[in-house]
XYZ file of C-alpha atoms in Angstrom:
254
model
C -3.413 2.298 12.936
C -0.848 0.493 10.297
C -2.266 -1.306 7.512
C -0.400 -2.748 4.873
C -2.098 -3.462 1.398
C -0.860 -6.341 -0.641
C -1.801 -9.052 -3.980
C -1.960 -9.654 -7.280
C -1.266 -6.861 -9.715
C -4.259 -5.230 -11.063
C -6.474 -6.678 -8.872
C -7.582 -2.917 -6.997
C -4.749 -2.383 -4.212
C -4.746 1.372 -5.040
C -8.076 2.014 -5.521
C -9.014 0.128 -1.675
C -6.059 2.443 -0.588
C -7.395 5.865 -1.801
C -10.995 4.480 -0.833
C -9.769 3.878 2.779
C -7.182 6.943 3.337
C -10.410 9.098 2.741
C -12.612 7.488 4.886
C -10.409 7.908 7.526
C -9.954 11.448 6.373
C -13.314 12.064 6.550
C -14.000 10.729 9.947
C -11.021 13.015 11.794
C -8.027 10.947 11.621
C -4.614 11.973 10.300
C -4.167 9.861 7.400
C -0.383 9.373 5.374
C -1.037 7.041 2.700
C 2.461 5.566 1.438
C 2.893 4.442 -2.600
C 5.173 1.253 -2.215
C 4.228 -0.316 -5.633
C 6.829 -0.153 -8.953
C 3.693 1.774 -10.462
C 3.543 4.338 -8.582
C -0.149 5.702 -9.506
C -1.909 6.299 -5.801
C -1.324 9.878 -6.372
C -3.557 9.647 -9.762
C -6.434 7.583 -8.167
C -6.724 10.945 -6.108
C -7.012 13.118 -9.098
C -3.609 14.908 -8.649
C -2.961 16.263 -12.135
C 0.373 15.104 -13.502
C 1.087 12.846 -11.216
C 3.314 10.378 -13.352
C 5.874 13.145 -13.244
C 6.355 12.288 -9.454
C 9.805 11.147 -8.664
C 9.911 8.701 -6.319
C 11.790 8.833 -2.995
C 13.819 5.542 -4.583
C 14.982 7.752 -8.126
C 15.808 10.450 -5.510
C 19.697 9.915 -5.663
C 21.147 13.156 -4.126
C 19.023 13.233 -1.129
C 19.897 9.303 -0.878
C 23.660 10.122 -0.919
C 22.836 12.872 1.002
C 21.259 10.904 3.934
C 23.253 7.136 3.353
C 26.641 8.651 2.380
C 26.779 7.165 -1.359
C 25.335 7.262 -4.739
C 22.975 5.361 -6.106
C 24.646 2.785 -8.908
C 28.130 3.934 -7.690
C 30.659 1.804 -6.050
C 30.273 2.400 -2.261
C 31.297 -0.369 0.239
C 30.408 1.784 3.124
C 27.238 3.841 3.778
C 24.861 4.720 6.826
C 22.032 2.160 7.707
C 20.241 4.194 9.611
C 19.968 7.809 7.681
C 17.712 10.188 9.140
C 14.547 9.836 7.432
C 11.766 11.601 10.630
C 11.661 14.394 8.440
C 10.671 13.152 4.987
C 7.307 12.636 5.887
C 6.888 16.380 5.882
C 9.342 17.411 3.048
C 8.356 14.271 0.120
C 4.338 14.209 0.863
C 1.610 15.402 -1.126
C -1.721 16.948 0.627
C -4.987 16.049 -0.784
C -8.292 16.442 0.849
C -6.132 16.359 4.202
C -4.412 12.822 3.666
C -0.649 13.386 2.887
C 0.961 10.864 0.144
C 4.264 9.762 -0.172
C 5.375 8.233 -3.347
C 8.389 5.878 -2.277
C 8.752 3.289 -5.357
C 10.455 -0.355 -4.947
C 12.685 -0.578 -2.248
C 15.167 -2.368 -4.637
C 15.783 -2.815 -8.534
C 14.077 -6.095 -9.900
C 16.356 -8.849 -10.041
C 18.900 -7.205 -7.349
C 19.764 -9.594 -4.667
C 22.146 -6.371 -3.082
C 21.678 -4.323 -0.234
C 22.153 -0.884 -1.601
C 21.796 2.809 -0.146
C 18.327 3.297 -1.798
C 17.395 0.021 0.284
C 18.680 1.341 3.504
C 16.714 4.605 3.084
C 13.465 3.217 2.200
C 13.757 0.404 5.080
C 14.840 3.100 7.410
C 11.683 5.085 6.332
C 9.091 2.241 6.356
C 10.408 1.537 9.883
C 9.847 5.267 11.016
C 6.480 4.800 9.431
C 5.169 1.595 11.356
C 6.812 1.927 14.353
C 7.090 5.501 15.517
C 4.808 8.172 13.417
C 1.659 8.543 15.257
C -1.445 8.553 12.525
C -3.119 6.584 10.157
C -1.090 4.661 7.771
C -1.876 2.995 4.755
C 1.174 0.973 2.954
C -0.257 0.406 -0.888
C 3.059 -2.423 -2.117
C 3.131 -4.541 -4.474
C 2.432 -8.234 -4.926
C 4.050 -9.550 -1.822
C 5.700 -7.557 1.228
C 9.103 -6.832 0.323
C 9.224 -3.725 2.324
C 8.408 -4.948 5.550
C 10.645 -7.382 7.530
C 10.714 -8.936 10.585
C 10.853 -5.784 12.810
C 8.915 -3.663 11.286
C 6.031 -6.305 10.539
C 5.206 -5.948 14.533
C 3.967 -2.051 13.875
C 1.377 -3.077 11.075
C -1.758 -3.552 12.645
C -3.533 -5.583 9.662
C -2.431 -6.928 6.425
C -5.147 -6.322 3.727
C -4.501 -8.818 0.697
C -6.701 -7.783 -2.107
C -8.051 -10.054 -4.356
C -10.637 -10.719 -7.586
C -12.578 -13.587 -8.307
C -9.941 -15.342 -10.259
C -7.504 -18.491 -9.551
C -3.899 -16.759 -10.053
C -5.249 -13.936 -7.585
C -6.332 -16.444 -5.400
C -2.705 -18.499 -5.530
C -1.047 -14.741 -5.077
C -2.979 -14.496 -2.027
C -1.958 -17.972 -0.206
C 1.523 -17.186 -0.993
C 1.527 -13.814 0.706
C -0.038 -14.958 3.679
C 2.555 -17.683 4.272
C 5.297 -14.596 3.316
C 3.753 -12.648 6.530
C 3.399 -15.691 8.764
C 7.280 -16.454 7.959
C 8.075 -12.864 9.095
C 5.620 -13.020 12.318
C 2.780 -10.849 10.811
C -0.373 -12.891 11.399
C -3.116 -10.088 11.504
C -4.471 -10.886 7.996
C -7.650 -9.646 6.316
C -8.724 -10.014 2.579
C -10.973 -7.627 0.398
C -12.621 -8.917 -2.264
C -12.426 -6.858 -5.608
C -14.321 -6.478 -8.709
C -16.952 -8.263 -7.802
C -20.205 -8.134 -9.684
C -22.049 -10.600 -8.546
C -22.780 -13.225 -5.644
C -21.348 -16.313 -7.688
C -17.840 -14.265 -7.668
C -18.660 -13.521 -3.804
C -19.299 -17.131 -3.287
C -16.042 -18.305 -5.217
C -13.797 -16.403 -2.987
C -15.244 -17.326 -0.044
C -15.484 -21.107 -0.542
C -11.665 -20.747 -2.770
C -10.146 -19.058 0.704
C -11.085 -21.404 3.734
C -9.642 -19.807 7.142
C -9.003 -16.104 5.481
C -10.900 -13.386 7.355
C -12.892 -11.421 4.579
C -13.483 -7.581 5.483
C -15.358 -6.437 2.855
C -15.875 -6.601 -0.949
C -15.689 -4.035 -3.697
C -18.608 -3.829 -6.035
C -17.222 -3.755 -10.125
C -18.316 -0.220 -11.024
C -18.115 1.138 -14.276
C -17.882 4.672 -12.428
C -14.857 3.548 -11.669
C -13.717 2.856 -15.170
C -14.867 5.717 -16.473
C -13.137 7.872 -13.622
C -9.778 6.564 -14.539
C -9.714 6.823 -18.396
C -10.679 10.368 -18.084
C -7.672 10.584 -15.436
C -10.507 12.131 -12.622
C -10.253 11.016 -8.916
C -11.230 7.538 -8.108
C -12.466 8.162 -4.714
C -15.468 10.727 -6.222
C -16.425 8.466 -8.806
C -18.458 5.537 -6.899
C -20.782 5.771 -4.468
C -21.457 2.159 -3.805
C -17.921 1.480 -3.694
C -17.361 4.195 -0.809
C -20.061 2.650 1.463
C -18.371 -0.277 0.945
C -14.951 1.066 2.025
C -16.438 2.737 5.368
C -18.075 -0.682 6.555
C -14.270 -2.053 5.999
C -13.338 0.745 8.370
C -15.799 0.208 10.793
C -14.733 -3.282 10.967
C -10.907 -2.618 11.380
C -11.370 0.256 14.005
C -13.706 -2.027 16.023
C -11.247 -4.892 16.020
């Protein structure tokens, strides 16, 4: 199974992602969960001590040049497409709790409109990811789906948009739905997030007519309280676990 997480910033993407990669951890599958946003902090929402010293796969410029032919930033109008990347899920992954994490960063600056040798690594990679490795994955991007594209969009099995009861998360939402429909991905599913009480359950519902709601994530101060100490998300909240294995059940029954 493929599952790409997407919305708003801040609205919970990592913490569904951890919450899911160990549910299916715990119930026997292989699980590679892949760290796709510009913050790159999955690894810390599973307790991994220093994790904002991870360099990601994107700031990795000799083993780019090593597998696209040129330098990151340098002049280079030539350089492979399609570098071997079947092999960096074992050499750039993290183990915890038997789900490996890869921390892969933007697939392109902000603001560059230029197909570059980082790009072609990372698209190569997510492509080897969707469409060929045989597991559990679990894409946590950022707040749309710039690292999927029309071909690879056909090897994720659900797009989770995350959202909180708010209007701008809401807004974030419609637009990344009509971003997968343009690019052919129409398996769509939303998780509510933060939610604390049946008025903000209600509001999401009635604000997102048509959407497909899998779940939603109970506000938990456990959860708070986990991350400013810098402990692991996914031991902090009970309530917010049980919630995360009925959103399982209900994608492997699908």
């Amino acid at each position: 199974m493929k599952i790409a997480v997407s919305g708003k910033g801040g609205v919970g993407k990592t913490l569904l992602v951890a919450f899911l990669c160990t549910v299916f951890a715990k119930s026997g599958y292989s699980v590679l969960a892949i760290d796709a946003d510009p913050n790159v902090n999955l690894a810390s929402a599973f307790g991994i001590p220093n994790s904002e010293k991870i360099i990601p796969i994107s700031k990795m410029d000799d083993l780019i040049e090593e597998r696209t032919g040129a330098r990151p930033g340098q002049m280079a109008p030539y350089f492979r497409v399609n570098p071997k990347v079947d092999d960096l899920p074992d050499k750039c992954s993290l183990k915890r709790d038997g789900i490996r994490i890869m921390v892969m960063g933007p697939i392109k600056a902000a603001g560059s409109g230029c197909y570059c040798p980082e790009g072609a690594l990372l698209e190569a990679l997510v492509a080897h990811l969707l469409l060929e490795v045989k597991e559990v994955v679990i894409l946590d991007m950022e707040a749309g789906i710039e690292h999927l594209t029309r071909g690879t969009a056909k090897g994720v099995d659900k797009l989770i948009i995350v959202v909180e009861p708010s209007r701008r998360s809401v807004e974030t939402a419609y637009r990344v739905r009509d971003l997968a429909l343009e690019i052919g991905l129409h398996s769509i599913g939303v998780v509510g997030s933060k939610i604390r009480n049946e008025s903000e359950r209600d509001f999401l519902i009635s604000s997102m007519s048509g959407f497909e709601f899998l779940g939603f994530i109970p506000y938990d101060e456990g959860i708070v309280a986990a991350d400013i100490a810098g402990s692991s998300l996914v031991d902090s909240s009970e309530k917010v676990m049980k919630e995360a294995e009925s959103i399982v059940a209900r994608l492997t029954n699908q």
